[in-house]
Amino acid sequence: MAGKSKGGKSKAKAQAESQGASVEPEAPVADVVEEAMPENGQVSEAAPAADGGAADVEKEEGDAAVAAQAAEKPAEGELHLYPVTVKTQSGEKLELQLSPGDSVIDVKQFLLDAPETCFYTCYDLILHTKDGSAHQLEDYNEISEIADITTGGCTLEMVAATYDERSIRSHLRRVRELLSLSSLHVSLSTSLALQQESAQAKNADTGKTAGQELDGLNFMEDNTVALTSLLASAPAEIKCVDSIVFSSFNPPPSYRRLHGDLIYIDVVTLEGNKCCITGSSKSFYVNASNGSILDSRPLKQSHEASTLVGLLQNISAKFKKGFREILDRKASAHPFENVQALLPVTSWLGAYPVQEHKRDAARAEDSVVLSYGTELIGMQRDWNEELQSCREFPHGNPQERILRGRALYKVTCDFVDAAVKGAVGVINRCIPPINPTDPECFHMYVHNNIFFSFAVDSDYEHISKDQKPDCQNGPGRSTPVPFPDLGAKADRDHAALNSKTEEPNSVLEASAEAQIADSEQATYASANNDLKGTKSYQEADIPGLYNLAMAIIDYRGHRVVAQSIIPGILQGDKSDSLLYGSVDNGKKISWNEAFHAKVVEAAKRLHVKEHSVLDGSGNPVKLAATVECKGIVGSDDRHYILDLMRVTPRDSNYIGLQHRFCVLRPELVASFVEVESTKKSPVQKVPDIPAELNGPESKDQHDSASDATAASVDTDDKSDESPAPTPAESNNSADEILFNPNVFTEYKLAGSPEVSLRTTVCLLSLSRFKQHCALRYSQEIAEDEALVKKVGSYLLDTVIPKFVQDLCSLDVSPMDGQTLTDVLHSNGINVRYLGKVAGMIKHLPHLWDLFSAEIIVRSAKHVVKEILRQSPDHNIAPAVAHFLNCFAGKVLAASTKGSAGSTQSKTQKAQKLSPSASSRKGQPVYCHLTSDGVWSDIKEFARHKYQFEVPDDARVGAKKIAVLRNLCQKVGVTIAARKYELNSAAPFQASDILNLQPIVKHSVPTCTDARKLMEAGKIRMAEGTLNEAYALFSEAFSLLQQINGPMHKDAANCCRYLAMVLYHAGDIAGAIVQQHRELIINERCLGLDHPDTAHSYGNMALFYHGLNQTELALRHMSRTLLLLSLASGPDHPDVAATLINVAMMYQDASNMSTALRYLQAALTKNERILGPDHVQTAVCYHALAIAFSSMGNYKLSVQHETKTHGILVKQLGSDDSRTKDSENWLKTFKEREKQAHPGLYQAVQAAAIKYGDGSANVKKSLNAAVVGEGVPRGRGVDERGAKATAEVRKKAAARGLNLRNGPAANRASELNHILNLINSAASASAASPTANAQRTESEGPQSNGPALNGAKEAKDTNRPPAKVDSQTPVGLGASLELKKQKSKQKAQ
């Protein structure tokens, strides 16, 4: 379904770039999958691919694409492609692979991506069939509606169409895009592969080893230098033309319009020729204008073409040459590097030194004509109508779901883009409010058919209650909302726009607590909850029940909520528009039977109970949602539900007005429901395919932590779609796991005569008659409250301890603030529990540093946002730089006279942040900030929000790049990528602040079908049926590419799983192709320095090492260490595991000196951060034992393996298989030590032959260890540190008998000094405290990965002689066969 030219260059490009492309992922080892299909479904091992350069691997990607045909029937999303020849306007021919379901717009997109036709924008398509008939195609037609291309013989012809004013401007914009390389995002991995290829060609006989060229161990000690290495240099621009701008002759005079003139363009060629080009309705030509007088006559008749590119090629030879170079440059890049991400990620680092800003008339024109939003006046999009129309698309079969999903994803992404631009315009005061007479903090805005409103930071305001509201100040929109009804978050004002009836004077007398409670509706928390609730209802997908498109934008300290507009809500005052819910806090509750039926249907999927509440008059009303939700009928007669702040129940651990919107996470509710359902009806659990798709959500929650924003709803949908669909069965099985969302609130529930039946005092004051009448209702309410309390206890007593256990055993290994947040959310833990979890992991330094740094950064974020809100435009960069200096440096008070008291007291806090006080002195607001004052605010916020006491040494720990990175990412600050002296008093300057970017949260839908396929594929991979797993992952990738395009994090996960399957199958080259895809997608969708990107580089390194390209592998490992150091700092278990990987690679390159240095560094790190008795420390000892064995120094092998065995006995017990394996290794080393003296080399070689050593086994061991078990663990990344360590140990086991370069005794004599250092370090560290509370084997079924270190499980043929079929030692996990047995047991 993608185009390819005769040369085959554009096939992969069009496959990747097309949003609607239906492309089967490449299977470069289809022969492996097809040849070996035994009865048990396993893929037999094939010989590894021949060594070749990375460029050869990439070339295979475009030409050797074969889909794995493992399943007997076609996959759900599979589409068959048929070749169709296309004749271009220039007479050239190329071939497209099309599907009958493709629309004409899809075909034109393919042609727009092909190099031969990329500059054609205005043409008609004529379809010629084999019977000789011709059909002109309309844009929205499907090919199958016109002709049957499956019979063959069909051709397409591009025929030039006439331009109009809109299409000719689009043509000029397209030409400018083609002449720029700014859209090309070249991955460092691609560059490294190309450099390696050229280096091999130049230096084939130099004899240099990888170890001599790459030895970068010490750079980990100072990762401030790493900032300068993170960003790759921008690709050099290829100049084709000096300038292309709109001519000042525009617009064409009326008499020339009658001749077809549409536009005039001034062009200066590289030859220095200036010409004025006329763009008419049929062509482009150079006119005879000279000077300031228009002469519309053609200068030369030959200078005319149907496209601007064609004309410029005729008049400029340098343009023709440069344009060809640009096309070649883009064609040589990886196809995914040309794809534009619809939701691009922002970077916290900018290029340094800052690039020169040069004149660009075209750029200036674009910036002037663009409005705030995405469309000009008169062309605004009706976002609500587009969104709801897309939701009404039929979705009964796979193809309909693909079309519907694609339309929803595209419209939502466009809405988010428009909302971000509009929110920036609102905050910059470029868009006028619709209620200018109200205080500025209550202003609402409508722009580009999007409704904007502000949410306030009530958490920070609550701890600074002494501040006075200053709504009249320009940027000061963050004060507590003083009007109960006005204070409703402005997106609620769709329903409450005309319900502001409270008098301001009456509100001013309200208590502080009541003001806080009322203003909570407009707080950050309620906005977040509303977005989560909107996502939940979107995923529930109830016919006839609609939601609004929604996005939350944080920029310059403000939070703006953007929503699509309900039709008619702003134009008229319909008295019957509110059908459901309340706009006055329950005084009057509307109800409609038809609306209620739809809400009940959604409530069943969301585990919400149908219940009764009392309105202000005491009348009971039955609801299936919260009281404050609003059901509105728009002028389009659609039923909309909004204000979904409490779709999940209240958190019973946080009760009180100040915690009004502290609700539980959907993931926790889903997990609790699953556990309770299992207890009540275990017989109903049927292990078929749909049940499998539901099961891994709890068993492998951590795997999708990076996708945690939508995981909760997926779980709900999966449980709802499991094969027991009748409502009766559902109600019976979940009879007591439906939650009343209105318990523990101020609303009156049915049967309660007072505000709340919870209050025992109120119950005692009732008469006996009222008690008797309310008994049944109060009992039901008590049960509802008990169930909510039970969930809260489940969170505290089960979920959090289990999560802490996983952290300690490294089953979960977050590396930075984002991955920590993701893994918390995936486990159903709210971020407000950070302080509680932090108190439970104090014994592990790396986790304590991570949690405390996250709390500090989140607290600092609120402080800096307050500063940004109070800073005018011209002080933003100085204010941010000053705050960073206060945070990481040492900033004292400006003087001892006037500001000696401006330190830590609350009374001075208002003065520090009050713009009026500072303006009187003529100083900016931020000048009053000091380090002591900032850290006092941070500690106070952390104590209030997270119940966490910031340690006294936290200011020293904040002087880390990882902490700075986390803070910049959360605030949206971009700083220069230079080396910072963080130990100085003022490390930052105003010139270091390069940008301030909006941070966006959105409700972009996810592809649930693809996620279900991935879950099923992971189960198949765990069972060892690789052919079925490959088919499922391929189908999932095909769906994702058709719906979301390739630039999506779910597509990256599919590529990773495909690489794992191919690696298991023995095709390393094919795995590299898929892994390279994942790496590019992660760089573009997650960020250059995201931990997932780091692990992608690590996997690429291990794959290249499997092809014996050690130097290229080490360069990727160097990048991995760089990224890990930025994300987590040098002290993290994943860093230690990566160092072991690097050591093994140097060992294979016969550079034992460097290998031992890396192993020593890994041992030191693990002992420091995990303790000397941790299993990961035993990993290091075992790796050292293997290294010494390969050198022939068996005495040291015995010493280190003895330490390994001792740790395993202490942690696992003597009966554990890993302990027994270590014992076997120890016996082997002792036997070799006895035989080593007279004929060391001969004895080792004989032992190697006896125990099956060899290059094939080495590669097989690497294959199994690197890919690991089928069901991965830990926040969506399978290649965690523990797994990487497991790979090293397996590989080390294979290398233990291998002497590649002669007798090892010669090398051993050169390393005595290093060995002494290792021994001394090991003995010195023995006194350090041990890590406690490690997981045992018996706890394995409860965990999300193997016991202890979560190492991946795989087969390995290299075993000690005493146990050939057992595990290799030191926590390598079970074999693949054992994993199959465990999986079957769990299914039973």
JSON list of C-alpha atoms in Angstrom, two decimals, residues 1294-1357:
[
{"chain": "A", "resi": 1294, "resn": "ALA", "atom": "CA", "xyz": [30.21, -19.10, 27.23]},
{"chain": "A", "resi": 1295, "resn": "ARG", "atom": "CA", "xyz": [33.43, -17.13, 27.26]},
{"chain": "A", "resi": 1296, "resn": "GLY", "atom": "CA", "xyz": [34.70, -18.80, 30.40]},
{"chain": "A", "resi": 1297, "resn": "LEU", "atom": "CA", "xyz": [36.38, -21.60, 28.44]},
{"chain": "A", "resi": 1298, "resn": "ASN", "atom": "CA", "xyz": [37.41, -19.57, 25.44]},
{"chain": "A", "resi": 1299, "resn": "LEU", "atom": "CA", "xyz": [41.01, -18.36, 24.93]},
{"chain": "A", "resi": 1300, "resn": "ARG", "atom": "CA", "xyz": [40.90, -16.44, 21.70]},
{"chain": "A", "resi": 1301, "resn": "ASN", "atom": "CA", "xyz": [44.42, -15.06, 21.49]},
{"chain": "A", "resi": 1302, "resn": "GLY", "atom": "CA", "xyz": [46.78, -17.58, 22.90]},
{"chain": "A", "resi": 1303, "resn": "PRO", "atom": "CA", "xyz": [47.66, -18.54, 26.46]},
{"chain": "A", "resi": 1304, "resn": "ALA", "atom": "CA", "xyz": [46.02, -16.33, 29.03]},
{"chain": "A", "resi": 1305, "resn": "ALA", "atom": "CA", "xyz": [48.95, -16.58, 31.41]},
{"chain": "A", "resi": 1306, "resn": "ASN", "atom": "CA", "xyz": [50.81, -13.96, 29.39]},
{"chain": "A", "resi": 1307, "resn": "ARG", "atom": "CA", "xyz": [48.03, -11.45, 29.88]},
{"chain": "A", "resi": 1308, "resn": "ALA", "atom": "CA", "xyz": [47.60, -12.25, 33.55]},
{"chain": "A", "resi": 1309, "resn": "SER", "atom": "CA", "xyz": [51.09, -11.11, 34.45]},
{"chain": "A", "resi": 1310, "resn": "GLU", "atom": "CA", "xyz": [50.36, -7.63, 33.12]},
{"chain": "A", "resi": 1311, "resn": "LEU", "atom": "CA", "xyz": [47.34, -7.06, 35.36]},
{"chain": "A", "resi": 1312, "resn": "ASN", "atom": "CA", "xyz": [48.63, -7.75, 38.85]},
{"chain": "A", "resi": 1313, "resn": "HIS", "atom": "CA", "xyz": [48.15, -4.16, 39.92]},
{"chain": "A", "resi": 1314, "resn": "ILE", "atom": "CA", "xyz": [44.53, -4.06, 38.74]},
{"chain": "A", "resi": 1315, "resn": "LEU", "atom": "CA", "xyz": [43.81, -7.39, 40.37]},
{"chain": "A", "resi": 1316, "resn": "ASN", "atom": "CA", "xyz": [45.15, -6.11, 43.65]},
{"chain": "A", "resi": 1317, "resn": "LEU", "atom": "CA", "xyz": [42.86, -3.11, 43.37]},
{"chain": "A", "resi": 1318, "resn": "ILE", "atom": "CA", "xyz": [39.88, -5.36, 42.78]},
{"chain": "A", "resi": 1319, "resn": "ASN", "atom": "CA", "xyz": [40.71, -7.55, 45.74]},
{"chain": "A", "resi": 1320, "resn": "SER", "atom": "CA", "xyz": [41.25, -4.58, 48.01]},
{"chain": "A", "resi": 1321, "resn": "ALA", "atom": "CA", "xyz": [38.01, -2.99, 46.90]},
{"chain": "A", "resi": 1322, "resn": "ALA", "atom": "CA", "xyz": [36.13, -6.21, 47.50]},
{"chain": "A", "resi": 1323, "resn": "SER", "atom": "CA", "xyz": [37.55, -6.64, 50.98]},
{"chain": "A", "resi": 1324, "resn": "ALA", "atom": "CA", "xyz": [36.99, -3.03, 51.95]},
{"chain": "A", "resi": 1325, "resn": "SER", "atom": "CA", "xyz": [33.37, -3.12, 50.87]},
{"chain": "A", "resi": 1326, "resn": "ALA", "atom": "CA", "xyz": [32.61, -6.18, 52.95]},
{"chain": "A", "resi": 1327, "resn": "ALA", "atom": "CA", "xyz": [31.96, -3.99, 55.98]},
{"chain": "A", "resi": 1328, "resn": "SER", "atom": "CA", "xyz": [29.23, -1.91, 54.31]},
{"chain": "A", "resi": 1329, "resn": "PRO", "atom": "CA", "xyz": [25.62, -2.48, 55.39]},
{"chain": "A", "resi": 1330, "resn": "THR", "atom": "CA", "xyz": [23.70, -5.16, 53.59]},
{"chain": "A", "resi": 1331, "resn": "ALA", "atom": "CA", "xyz": [20.55, -4.69, 51.59]},
{"chain": "A", "resi": 1332, "resn": "ASN", "atom": "CA", "xyz": [17.57, -6.21, 53.30]},
{"chain": "A", "resi": 1333, "resn": "ALA", "atom": "CA", "xyz": [14.15, -7.45, 52.33]},
{"chain": "A", "resi": 1334, "resn": "GLN", "atom": "CA", "xyz": [15.16, -9.24, 49.16]},
{"chain": "A", "resi": 1335, "resn": "ARG", "atom": "CA", "xyz": [12.69, -11.31, 47.24]},
{"chain": "A", "resi": 1336, "resn": "THR", "atom": "CA", "xyz": [12.87, -15.08, 47.45]},
{"chain": "A", "resi": 1337, "resn": "GLU", "atom": "CA", "xyz": [12.03, -17.74, 44.95]},
{"chain": "A", "resi": 1338, "resn": "SER", "atom": "CA", "xyz": [8.77, -18.51, 46.68]},
{"chain": "A", "resi": 1339, "resn": "GLU", "atom": "CA", "xyz": [7.58, -14.99, 45.94]},
{"chain": "A", "resi": 1340, "resn": "GLY", "atom": "CA", "xyz": [8.13, -15.40, 42.23]},
{"chain": "A", "resi": 1341, "resn": "PRO", "atom": "CA", "xyz": [4.51, -15.93, 41.15]},
{"chain": "A", "resi": 1342, "resn": "GLN", "atom": "CA", "xyz": [3.54, -12.64, 42.80]},
{"chain": "A", "resi": 1343, "resn": "SER", "atom": "CA", "xyz": [6.19, -10.64, 41.05]},
{"chain": "A", "resi": 1344, "resn": "ASN", "atom": "CA", "xyz": [6.33, -9.25, 37.57]},
{"chain": "A", "resi": 1345, "resn": "GLY", "atom": "CA", "xyz": [9.55, -10.95, 36.73]},
{"chain": "A", "resi": 1346, "resn": "PRO", "atom": "CA", "xyz": [11.94, -13.61, 37.95]},
{"chain": "A", "resi": 1347, "resn": "ALA", "atom": "CA", "xyz": [12.98, -13.57, 41.55]},
{"chain": "A", "resi": 1348, "resn": "LEU", "atom": "CA", "xyz": [15.81, -11.49, 42.93]},
{"chain": "A", "resi": 1349, "resn": "ASN", "atom": "CA", "xyz": [17.09, -9.52, 40.00]},
{"chain": "A", "resi": 1350, "resn": "GLY", "atom": "CA", "xyz": [14.42, -10.02, 37.45]},
{"chain": "A", "resi": 1351, "resn": "ALA", "atom": "CA", "xyz": [16.89, -11.35, 34.94]},
{"chain": "A", "resi": 1352, "resn": "LYS", "atom": "CA", "xyz": [15.43, -12.56, 31.70]},
{"chain": "A", "resi": 1353, "resn": "GLU", "atom": "CA", "xyz": [14.93, -16.23, 31.21]},
{"chain": "A", "resi": 1354, "resn": "ALA", "atom": "CA", "xyz": [16.29, -18.01, 28.18]},
{"chain": "A", "resi": 1355, "resn": "LYS", "atom": "CA", "xyz": [17.95, -21.16, 27.01]},
{"chain": "A", "resi": 1356, "resn": "ASP", "atom": "CA", "xyz": [21.67, -21.60, 27.24]},
{"chain": "A", "resi": 1357, "resn": "THR", "atom": "CA", "xyz": [23.70, -24.55, 26.09]}
]
